[in-house]
mmCIF file of C-alpha atoms in Angstrom:
data_model
loop_
_atom_site.group_PDB
_atom_site.id
_atom_site.type_symbol
_atom_site.label_atom_id
_atom_site.label_comp_id
_atom_site.label_asym_id
_atom_site.label_seq_id
_atom_site.Cartn_x
_atom_site.Cartn_y
_atom_site.Cartn_z
ATOM 1 C CA SER A 10 154.675 80.955 118.210
ATOM 2 C CA SER A 11 153.299 78.699 120.962
ATOM 3 C CA GLU A 12 150.360 77.857 118.656
ATOM 4 C CA VAL A 13 152.762 76.863 115.869
ATOM 5 C CA LEU A 14 154.839 74.681 118.217
ATOM 6 C CA GLU A 15 151.681 73.051 119.558
ATOM 7 C CA ALA A 16 150.382 72.336 116.043
ATOM 8 C CA ILE A 17 153.675 70.655 115.068
ATOM 9 C CA GLU A 18 153.733 68.701 118.373
ATOM 10 C CA ASN A 19 150.215 67.409 117.644
ATOM 11 C CA VAL A 20 151.358 66.096 114.242
ATOM 12 C CA ILE A 21 154.403 64.368 115.765
ATOM 13 C CA GLN A 22 152.263 62.982 118.596
ATOM 14 C CA GLY A 23 149.989 61.396 115.987
ATOM 15 C CA VAL A 24 153.034 59.791 114.317
ATOM 16 C CA VAL A 25 154.320 58.434 117.665
ATOM 17 C CA GLN A 26 150.880 57.069 118.618
ATOM 18 C CA SER A 27 150.607 55.225 115.296
ATOM 19 C CA LEU A 28 154.038 53.677 115.858
ATOM 20 C CA ALA A 29 153.078 52.668 119.437
ATOM 21 C CA GLN A 30 150.028 50.869 118.009
ATOM 22 C CA LYS A 31 152.282 49.222 115.400
ATOM 23 C CA LYS A 32 150.478 51.109 112.622
ATOM 24 C CA ALA A 33 152.180 52.925 109.749
ATOM 25 C CA PRO A 34 152.055 56.707 110.404
ATOM 26 C CA VAL A 35 150.092 58.803 107.917
ATOM 27 C CA LEU A 36 150.002 62.574 107.263
ATOM 28 C CA THR A 37 146.778 63.999 105.828
ATOM 29 C CA VAL A 38 147.028 67.110 103.648
ATOM 30 C CA ALA A 39 144.493 69.061 101.613
ATOM 31 C CA ASN A 40 144.454 68.310 97.909
ATOM 32 C CA ARG A 41 145.826 71.673 96.723
ATOM 33 C CA ALA A 42 146.258 70.528 93.126
ATOM 34 C CA ASP A 43 142.492 70.081 92.734
ATOM 35 C CA TRP A 44 141.011 73.373 91.569
ATOM 36 C CA ARG A 45 137.598 72.300 92.880
ATOM 37 C CA ASN A 46 139.090 72.811 96.361
ATOM 38 C CA ILE A 47 140.209 76.411 95.813
ATOM 39 C CA GLU A 48 138.463 79.751 95.950
ATOM 40 C CA PHE A 49 139.765 83.306 95.664
ATOM 41 C CA LYS A 50 139.019 86.109 98.095
ATOM 42 C CA ASP A 51 140.110 89.680 97.365
ATOM 43 C CA SER A 52 141.605 90.159 100.817
ATOM 44 C CA VAL A 53 143.652 86.952 100.913
ATOM 45 C CA GLY A 54 144.019 85.694 97.349
ATOM 46 C CA LEU A 55 143.603 81.978 96.757
ATOM 47 C CA GLN A 56 142.214 79.945 99.613
ATOM 48 C CA MET A 57 140.953 76.438 100.243
ATOM 49 C CA ILE A 58 137.217 75.901 100.546
ATOM 50 C CA PRO A 59 136.003 74.319 103.810
ATOM 51 C CA GLY A 60 135.587 70.540 103.683
ATOM 52 C CA CYS A 61 137.906 70.083 100.728
ATOM 53 C CA THR A 62 139.195 66.704 99.561
ATOM 54 C CA THR A 63 142.414 65.428 101.145
ATOM 55 C CA LYS A 64 145.218 63.047 100.250
ATOM 56 C CA GLN A 65 147.233 60.804 102.525
ATOM 57 C CA ILE A 66 151.014 60.754 102.637
ATOM 58 C CA ARG A 67 151.763 57.293 103.955
ATOM 59 C CA SER A 68 155.009 56.094 105.486
ATOM 60 C CA ASP A 69 154.440 52.474 104.348
ATOM 61 C CA CYS A 70 153.875 53.196 100.674
ATOM 62 C CA PRO A 71 156.897 53.332 98.299
ATOM 63 C CA GLN A 72 155.329 56.200 96.312
ATOM 64 C CA SER A 73 154.968 58.497 99.330
ATOM 65 C CA ALA A 74 157.445 57.258 101.994
ATOM 66 C CA ARG A 75 160.149 59.669 100.816
ATOM 67 C CA ARG A 76 157.732 62.623 100.871
ATOM 68 C CA PHE A 77 156.595 61.580 104.351
ATOM 69 C CA ALA A 78 160.210 61.658 105.564
ATOM 70 C CA LEU A 79 160.903 65.047 103.955
ATOM 71 C CA MET A 80 157.787 66.533 105.570
ATOM 72 C CA LEU A 81 158.990 65.400 109.003
ATOM 73 C CA LYS A 82 162.470 66.782 108.271
ATOM 74 C CA ILE A 83 161.096 70.233 107.316
ATOM 75 C CA LEU A 84 158.658 70.183 110.255
ATOM 76 C CA SER A 85 161.636 69.685 112.599
ATOM 77 C CA MET A 86 163.493 72.596 110.930
ATOM 78 C CA ILE A 87 160.441 74.853 111.305
ATOM 79 C CA TYR A 88 160.051 73.793 114.946
ATOM 80 C CA LYS A 89 163.664 74.776 115.701
ATOM 81 C CA MET A 90 163.300 78.136 113.890
ATOM 82 C CA VAL A 91 160.105 79.039 115.743
ATOM 83 C CA GLN A 92 161.690 78.007 119.061
ATOM 84 C CA SER A 93 164.807 80.090 118.479
ATOM 85 C CA ASN A 94 162.918 82.949 116.748
ATOM 86 C CA THR A 95 165.048 82.697 113.591
ATOM 87 C CA TYR A 96 163.877 82.851 109.984
ATOM 88 C CA ALA A 97 164.924 81.147 106.739
ATOM 89 C CA THR A 98 163.939 81.489 103.103
ATOM 90 C CA LYS A 99 162.701 78.473 101.153
ATOM 91 C CA ARG A 100 166.026 78.676 99.347
ATOM 92 C CA ASP A 101 167.956 78.446 102.651
ATOM 93 C CA ILE A 102 166.023 75.292 103.538
ATOM 94 C CA TYR A 103 166.807 73.705 100.166
ATOM 95 C CA TYR A 104 170.516 74.559 100.408
ATOM 96 C CA SER A 105 170.722 73.137 103.942
ATOM 97 C CA ASP A 106 170.692 69.679 102.276
ATOM 98 C CA THR A 107 170.448 69.779 98.478
ATOM 99 C CA LEU A 108 171.149 66.043 98.117
ATOM 100 C CA LEU A 109 168.306 65.130 100.439
ATOM 101 C CA PHE A 110 165.700 67.462 98.928
ATOM 102 C CA GLY A 111 166.743 67.036 95.296
ATOM 103 C CA SER A 112 165.162 70.270 94.033
ATOM 104 C CA GLN A 113 163.856 73.639 95.178
ATOM 105 C CA SER A 114 160.348 72.835 93.903
ATOM 106 C CA VAL A 115 160.123 69.819 96.254
ATOM 107 C CA VAL A 116 160.867 72.117 99.216
ATOM 108 C CA ASP A 117 158.356 74.738 97.985
ATOM 109 C CA GLN A 118 155.570 72.153 97.628
ATOM 110 C CA ILE A 119 156.227 70.584 101.035
ATOM 111 C CA ILE A 120 156.255 73.967 102.791
ATOM 112 C CA ASN A 121 152.920 74.829 101.145
ATOM 113 C CA ASP A 122 151.548 71.418 102.166
ATOM 114 C CA ILE A 123 152.712 71.934 105.770
ATOM 115 C CA SER A 124 151.235 75.442 105.889
ATOM 116 C CA CYS A 125 147.954 74.052 104.567
ATOM 117 C CA MET A 126 147.992 71.007 106.910
ATOM 118 C CA LEU A 127 148.661 73.112 110.034
ATOM 119 C CA LYS A 128 146.333 75.913 108.783
ATOM 120 C CA ILE A 129 149.091 78.397 109.628
ATOM 121 C CA PRO A 130 150.378 81.071 107.180
ATOM 122 C CA ARG A 131 153.907 80.581 105.926
ATOM 123 C CA ARG A 132 155.323 83.670 107.623
ATOM 124 C CA SER A 133 154.179 82.298 111.012
ATOM 125 C CA LEU A 134 156.192 79.163 110.199
ATOM 126 C CA HIS A 135 159.243 81.495 110.011
ATOM 127 C CA VAL A 136 159.665 80.640 106.313
ATOM 128 C CA LEU A 137 160.142 83.730 104.131
ATOM 129 C CA SER A 138 159.487 83.972 100.434
ATOM 130 C CA THR A 139 162.059 85.745 98.267
ATOM 131 C CA THR A 140 159.848 86.137 95.196
ATOM 132 C CA LYS A 141 158.558 89.677 95.723
ATOM 133 C CA GLY A 142 158.118 92.269 93.019
ATOM 134 C CA PHE A 143 159.417 95.847 93.122
ATOM 135 C CA VAL A 144 157.822 99.145 92.128
ATOM 136 C CA ALA A 145 159.462 102.551 91.554
ATOM 137 C CA GLY A 146 158.684 105.878 89.915
ATOM 138 C CA ASN A 147 155.925 108.460 90.017
ATOM 139 C CA LEU A 148 153.549 106.825 92.510
ATOM 140 C CA SER A 149 152.417 107.270 96.093
ATOM 141 C CA TYR A 150 149.755 105.408 98.094
ATOM 142 C CA THR A 151 148.626 104.561 101.616
ATOM 143 C CA GLU A 152 148.899 100.986 102.863
ATOM 144 C CA GLU A 153 146.036 99.324 104.736
ATOM 145 C CA ASP A 154 147.644 100.044 108.136
ATOM 146 C CA GLY A 155 147.967 103.774 107.308
ATOM 147 C CA THR A 156 151.644 103.741 106.252
ATOM 148 C CA LYS A 157 152.276 106.333 103.519
ATOM 149 C CA VAL A 158 154.505 105.064 100.717
ATOM 150 C CA ASN A 159 156.172 107.395 98.208
ATOM 151 C CA CYS A 160 157.941 105.626 95.353
ATOM 152 C CA THR A 161 158.837 108.931 93.639
ATOM 153 C CA CYS A 162 161.512 110.219 95.975
ATOM 154 C CA SER A 163 163.058 106.843 96.650
ATOM 155 C CA ALA A 164 166.456 106.092 95.111
ATOM 156 C CA THR A 165 165.748 102.415 95.715
ATOM 157 C CA ALA A 166 162.684 100.433 94.710
ATOM 158 C CA VAL A 167 159.763 99.730 97.041
ATOM 159 C CA THR A 168 158.625 96.139 97.594
ATOM 160 C CA VAL A 169 155.192 95.422 96.138
ATOM 161 C CA PRO A 170 152.767 95.515 99.091
ATOM 162 C CA SER A 171 151.652 92.152 100.461
ATOM 163 C CA ASN A 172 148.025 93.309 100.575
ATOM 164 C CA VAL A 173 147.469 95.096 97.272
ATOM 165 C CA GLN A 174 143.690 95.127 97.803
ATOM 166 C CA GLY A 175 144.153 97.186 100.974
ATOM 167 C CA ILE A 176 146.133 100.079 99.450
ATOM 168 C CA LYS A 177 144.314 103.370 98.870
ATOM 169 C CA ASN A 178 144.833 107.042 97.956
ATOM 170 C CA LEU A 179 146.874 106.105 94.866
ATOM 171 C CA THR A 180 148.351 109.251 93.296
ATOM 172 C CA SER A 181 150.485 109.506 90.167
ATOM 173 C CA HIS A 182 151.335 111.867 87.305
ATOM 174 C CA ALA A 183 152.834 108.975 85.310
ATOM 175 C CA LYS A 184 152.295 108.933 81.557
ATOM 176 C CA PHE A 185 152.792 105.153 81.297
ATOM 177 C CA ILE A 186 153.689 101.978 83.240
ATOM 178 C CA LEU A 187 156.737 99.906 82.288
ATOM 179 C CA ILE A 188 156.805 96.247 83.349
ATOM 180 C CA VAL A 189 160.409 94.994 83.357
ATOM 181 C CA GLU A 190 161.056 91.248 83.300
ATOM 182 C CA LYS A 191 164.304 91.149 85.260
ATOM 183 C CA ASP A 192 165.568 92.705 88.441
ATOM 184 C CA ALA A 193 168.994 93.526 86.918
ATOM 185 C CA THR A 194 167.453 95.599 84.082
ATOM 186 C CA PHE A 195 165.030 97.237 86.526
ATOM 187 C CA GLN A 196 167.919 98.273 88.819
ATOM 188 C CA ARG A 197 169.876 99.588 85.837
ATOM 189 C CA LEU A 198 166.966 101.807 84.769
ATOM 190 C CA LEU A 199 166.638 102.957 88.374
ATOM 191 C CA ASP A 200 170.341 103.878 88.512
ATOM 192 C CA ASP A 201 169.952 105.787 85.227
ATOM 193 C CA ASP A 202 166.999 107.693 86.762
ATOM 194 C CA PHE A 203 164.962 106.628 83.739
ATOM 195 C CA PHE A 204 161.522 107.191 85.291
ATOM 196 C CA SER A 205 162.055 110.935 85.664
ATOM 197 C CA LYS A 206 164.281 111.678 82.629
ATOM 198 C CA VAL A 207 162.038 110.617 79.738
ATOM 199 C CA SER A 208 158.627 111.438 81.209
ATOM 200 C CA PRO A 209 157.123 110.535 84.571
ATOM 201 C CA CYS A 210 156.347 106.806 84.675
ATOM 202 C CA ILE A 211 155.875 103.845 87.023
ATOM 203 C CA MET A 212 158.250 100.884 86.729
ATOM 204 C CA ILE A 213 157.397 97.412 88.036
ATOM 205 C CA THR A 214 159.278 94.122 88.019
ATOM 206 C CA GLY A 215 157.999 90.724 89.118
ATOM 207 C CA ARG A 216 161.623 89.499 88.940
ATOM 208 C CA GLY A 217 160.756 86.798 86.396
ATOM 209 C CA ILE A 218 157.386 85.045 86.537
ATOM 210 C CA PRO A 219 155.274 87.476 88.589
ATOM 211 C CA ASP A 220 153.733 86.479 91.904
ATOM 212 C CA LEU A 221 150.079 87.131 92.627
ATOM 213 C CA ASN A 222 150.687 90.477 94.382
ATOM 214 C CA THR A 223 152.704 91.920 91.490
ATOM 215 C CA ARG A 224 149.940 90.975 89.051
ATOM 216 C CA LEU A 225 147.284 92.422 91.359
ATOM 217 C CA LEU A 226 149.255 95.683 91.596
ATOM 218 C CA VAL A 227 149.600 96.018 87.795
ATOM 219 C CA ARG A 228 145.832 95.486 87.494
ATOM 220 C CA LYS A 229 145.105 98.001 90.282
ATOM 221 C CA LEU A 230 147.313 100.644 88.622
ATOM 222 C CA TRP A 231 145.542 100.050 85.305
ATOM 223 C CA ASP A 232 142.109 100.367 86.951
ATOM 224 C CA SER A 233 143.198 103.525 88.821
ATOM 225 C CA PHE A 234 145.001 105.481 86.083
ATOM 226 C CA GLN A 235 144.047 103.965 82.688
ATOM 227 C CA ILE A 236 147.474 104.796 81.234
ATOM 228 C CA PRO A 237 149.411 102.704 78.669
ATOM 229 C CA ILE A 238 151.238 99.643 80.013
ATOM 230 C CA PHE A 239 154.389 98.458 78.206
ATOM 231 C CA THR A 240 156.522 95.377 78.807
ATOM 232 C CA LEU A 241 160.305 95.104 78.499
ATOM 233 C CA MET A 242 161.257 91.431 78.223
ATOM 234 C CA ASP A 243 164.130 89.307 76.957
ATOM 235 C CA ALA A 244 163.694 88.312 73.303
ATOM 236 C CA ASP A 245 163.196 84.657 74.160
ATOM 237 C CA PRO A 246 160.255 82.255 74.692
ATOM 238 C CA HIS A 247 160.492 82.633 78.482
ATOM 239 C CA GLY A 248 160.166 86.430 78.212
ATOM 240 C CA VAL A 249 157.141 86.078 75.906
ATOM 241 C CA GLU A 250 155.569 83.610 78.357
ATOM 242 C CA ILE A 251 155.958 86.097 81.248
ATOM 243 C CA MET A 252 154.458 88.900 79.175
ATOM 244 C CA CYS A 253 151.478 86.656 78.334
ATOM 245 C CA VAL A 254 150.912 86.002 82.068
ATOM 246 C CA TYR A 255 150.532 89.772 82.661
ATOM 247 C CA LYS A 256 148.346 90.289 79.588
ATOM 248 C CA TYR A 257 146.261 87.124 79.342
ATOM 249 C CA GLY A 258 146.782 85.347 82.671
ATOM 250 C CA SER A 259 147.926 81.799 83.362
ATOM 251 C CA VAL A 260 145.991 78.550 83.003
ATOM 252 C CA SER A 261 146.261 77.803 86.711
ATOM 253 C CA MET A 262 144.681 81.164 87.610
ATOM 254 C CA SER A 263 142.280 81.437 84.692
ATOM 255 C CA PHE A 264 139.202 81.390 86.912
ATOM 256 C CA GLU A 265 140.436 84.677 88.424
ATOM 257 C CA ALA A 266 141.450 86.338 85.169
ATOM 258 C CA HIS A 267 139.098 89.311 85.654
ATOM 259 C CA HIS A 268 141.109 90.358 88.740
ATOM 260 C CA LEU A 269 144.572 89.760 87.357
ATOM 261 C CA THR A 270 144.888 90.196 83.613
ATOM 262 C CA VAL A 271 145.459 93.488 81.801
ATOM 263 C CA PRO A 272 144.527 92.929 78.142
ATOM 264 C CA SER A 273 145.807 96.396 77.169
ATOM 265 C CA VAL A 274 149.469 95.428 77.852
ATOM 266 C CA LYS A 275 151.748 96.249 74.884
ATOM 267 C CA TRP A 276 155.018 94.541 73.861
ATOM 268 C CA LEU A 277 157.624 97.326 73.768
ATOM 269 C CA GLY A 278 160.751 95.208 73.577
ATOM 270 C CA LEU A 279 163.041 93.475 73.210
ATOM 271 C CA LEU A 280 161.489 92.465 69.874
ATOM 272 C CA PRO A 281 163.155 89.756 67.764
ATOM 273 C CA SER A 282 162.910 92.208 64.822
ATOM 274 C CA ASP A 283 164.882 94.799 66.854
ATOM 275 C CA LEU A 284 167.946 92.529 66.840
ATOM 276 C CA LYS A 285 168.228 92.750 63.049
ATOM 277 C CA ARG A 286 167.235 96.416 62.913
ATOM 278 C CA LEU A 287 169.952 97.368 65.433
ATOM 279 C CA ASN A 288 172.574 95.142 63.768
ATOM 280 C CA ILE A 289 173.203 93.210 66.985
ATOM 281 C CA CYS A 290 176.216 90.979 66.409
ATOM 282 C CA LYS A 291 175.303 87.286 66.020
ATOM 283 C CA ASP A 292 177.981 86.370 68.575
ATOM 284 C CA ALA A 293 176.036 88.280 71.238
ATOM 285 C CA LEU A 294 172.936 86.090 70.659
ATOM 286 C CA ILE A 295 172.276 82.752 72.382
ATOM 287 C CA PRO A 296 171.297 79.591 70.446
ATOM 288 C CA PHE A 297 167.946 77.980 71.306
ATOM 289 C CA THR A 298 167.843 74.909 73.547
ATOM 290 C CA ARG A 299 165.365 72.096 72.887
ATOM 291 C CA GLN A 300 163.348 73.497 75.800
ATOM 292 C CA ASP A 301 163.193 76.928 74.085
ATOM 293 C CA GLU A 302 161.935 75.321 70.871
ATOM 294 C CA ASN A 303 159.192 73.425 72.708
ATOM 295 C CA LYS A 304 158.154 76.485 74.730
ATOM 296 C CA LEU A 305 157.941 78.676 71.613
ATOM 297 C CA ALA A 306 155.970 76.027 69.698
ATOM 298 C CA SER A 307 153.451 75.786 72.563
ATOM 299 C CA ILE A 308 153.067 79.592 72.755
ATOM 300 C CA GLN A 309 152.510 79.803 68.977
ATOM 301 C CA LYS A 310 149.588 77.357 69.284
ATOM 302 C CA ARG A 311 147.760 79.369 71.943
ATOM 303 C CA PRO A 312 144.421 80.873 70.880
ATOM 304 C CA TYR A 313 145.385 84.451 71.793
ATOM 305 C CA ILE A 314 148.378 84.499 69.414
ATOM 306 C CA ALA A 315 146.020 84.050 66.448
ATOM 307 C CA CYS A 316 144.384 87.423 67.213
ATOM 308 C CA GLN A 317 147.789 89.148 67.518
ATOM 309 C CA PRO A 318 149.194 89.054 63.944
ATOM 310 C CA LEU A 319 152.149 91.346 64.803
ATOM 311 C CA TRP A 320 153.138 89.188 67.790
ATOM 312 C CA LYS A 321 152.770 86.116 65.591
ATOM 313 C CA LYS A 322 155.216 87.637 63.102
ATOM 314 C CA GLU A 323 157.811 88.317 65.846
ATOM 315 C CA LEU A 324 157.519 84.738 67.117
ATOM 316 C CA GLU A 325 158.049 83.473 63.560
ATOM 317 C CA ILE A 326 161.254 85.560 63.313
ATOM 318 C CA MET A 327 162.431 84.007 66.588
ATOM 319 C CA ALA A 328 161.518 80.473 65.466
ATOM 320 C CA ALA A 329 163.298 80.898 62.123
ATOM 321 C CA SER A 330 166.528 82.247 63.642
ATOM 322 C CA LYS A 331 166.556 79.803 66.618
ATOM 323 C CA LEU A 332 168.404 82.562 68.503
ATOM 324 C CA LYS A 333 167.456 84.445 71.645
ATOM 325 C CA ALA A 334 168.754 87.587 73.328
ATOM 326 C CA GLU A 335 168.676 89.083 76.798
ATOM 327 C CA ILE A 336 167.890 92.793 77.249
ATOM 328 C CA GLN A 337 171.538 93.211 78.366
ATOM 329 C CA VAL A 338 172.590 92.563 74.758
ATOM 330 C CA LEU A 339 171.886 96.279 74.122
ATOM 331 C CA THR A 340 174.965 97.172 76.185
ATOM 332 C CA SER A 341 176.974 95.769 73.246
ATOM 333 C CA VAL A 342 175.834 98.904 71.355
ATOM 334 C CA SER A 343 176.719 101.222 74.259
ATOM 335 C CA ALA A 344 176.586 101.079 78.074
ATOM 336 C CA ASP A 345 173.497 103.270 78.543
ATOM 337 C CA TYR A 346 171.866 102.559 75.165
ATOM 338 C CA LEU A 347 168.734 101.070 76.764
ATOM 339 C CA SER A 348 167.772 104.126 78.828
ATOM 340 C CA ARG A 349 169.321 106.848 76.622
ATOM 341 C CA VAL A 350 168.298 105.723 73.124
ATOM 342 C CA TYR A 351 166.294 102.484 72.859
ATOM 343 C CA LEU A 352 163.391 103.192 75.246
ATOM 344 C CA PRO A 353 162.999 106.946 74.500
ATOM 345 C CA ASN A 354 162.883 106.236 70.739
ATOM 346 C CA LYS A 355 160.387 103.394 71.158
ATOM 347 C CA LEU A 356 158.116 105.515 73.334
ATOM 348 C CA GLN A 357 158.355 108.574 71.068
ATOM 349 C CA PHE A 358 157.801 106.808 67.748
ATOM 350 C CA GLY A 359 155.331 104.118 68.854
ATOM 351 C CA GLY A 360 157.650 101.147 68.523
ATOM 352 C CA TRP A 361 155.397 98.710 70.385
ATOM 353 C CA LEU A 362 153.037 95.916 69.354
#
């Protein structure tokens, strides 16, 4: 912690010295948005290359003065947390002054910039990330430090390890892996003891758009066991987008696709065609927003959709109806319909694409 405090003090000292010399203070940060500055290492994930290009955040320039002020504000918050040995999530920092920060993404970007500028990992800045995936079911492994983890006997889910590359001795009798989009659905399946009732399986959720570690874990499980991988997503453009990240990767991480993507991923549900087949009441469906329409149109244009005629058909059904549905819509049929009927039937009769 003394190193962190010293690093922040050095930044502030530079600001004070500039002011004493009647110069406008400037903060220099690495240009993280430039992919030419980034490399990926198995043990740490994405990292900056040495001698990368930088950008200046000036206090005397209208375009960057506000960002300069926000960086100093968050630096002071981090300084206090490190001093008092307290921690906060990025969300806590945003909610400490929502009017000042304007949006969560502004806070996220500034914290990453500060971490990069000080060359100190975010956890050492006492800023915690809440976007961690969960895993449950028929799986056990040993973490890098020797900790044995058994997901099978746990009534609650296990957090995806922060160093997926370091885990070893993976053991499982699972017949398949089920990737679940949302935490709420994942917890429901856990409560229903789904992973041991139907047949042994491994369940994973990235709680929305998956972080790097969740994607690395899915890939590691695929490499280790070579068993089918199914996805359970909302029947909406956002759900399809998330599924595509697992299967095909994202543009921003495309250079690392061979470590992260799992092309064998299958779309199990919720399919737009299921809504009609199950006679889901129209009132339980949600009308598209303009954003949904744009998102779906952009997905339909992607090159990988052309080689997935069955996916293409489902997206056309969605586009024609302009209606979307969350997985929870199945509770309108019956409370435990998802785990008791929907998933077992799909898995037994090959209802995936």
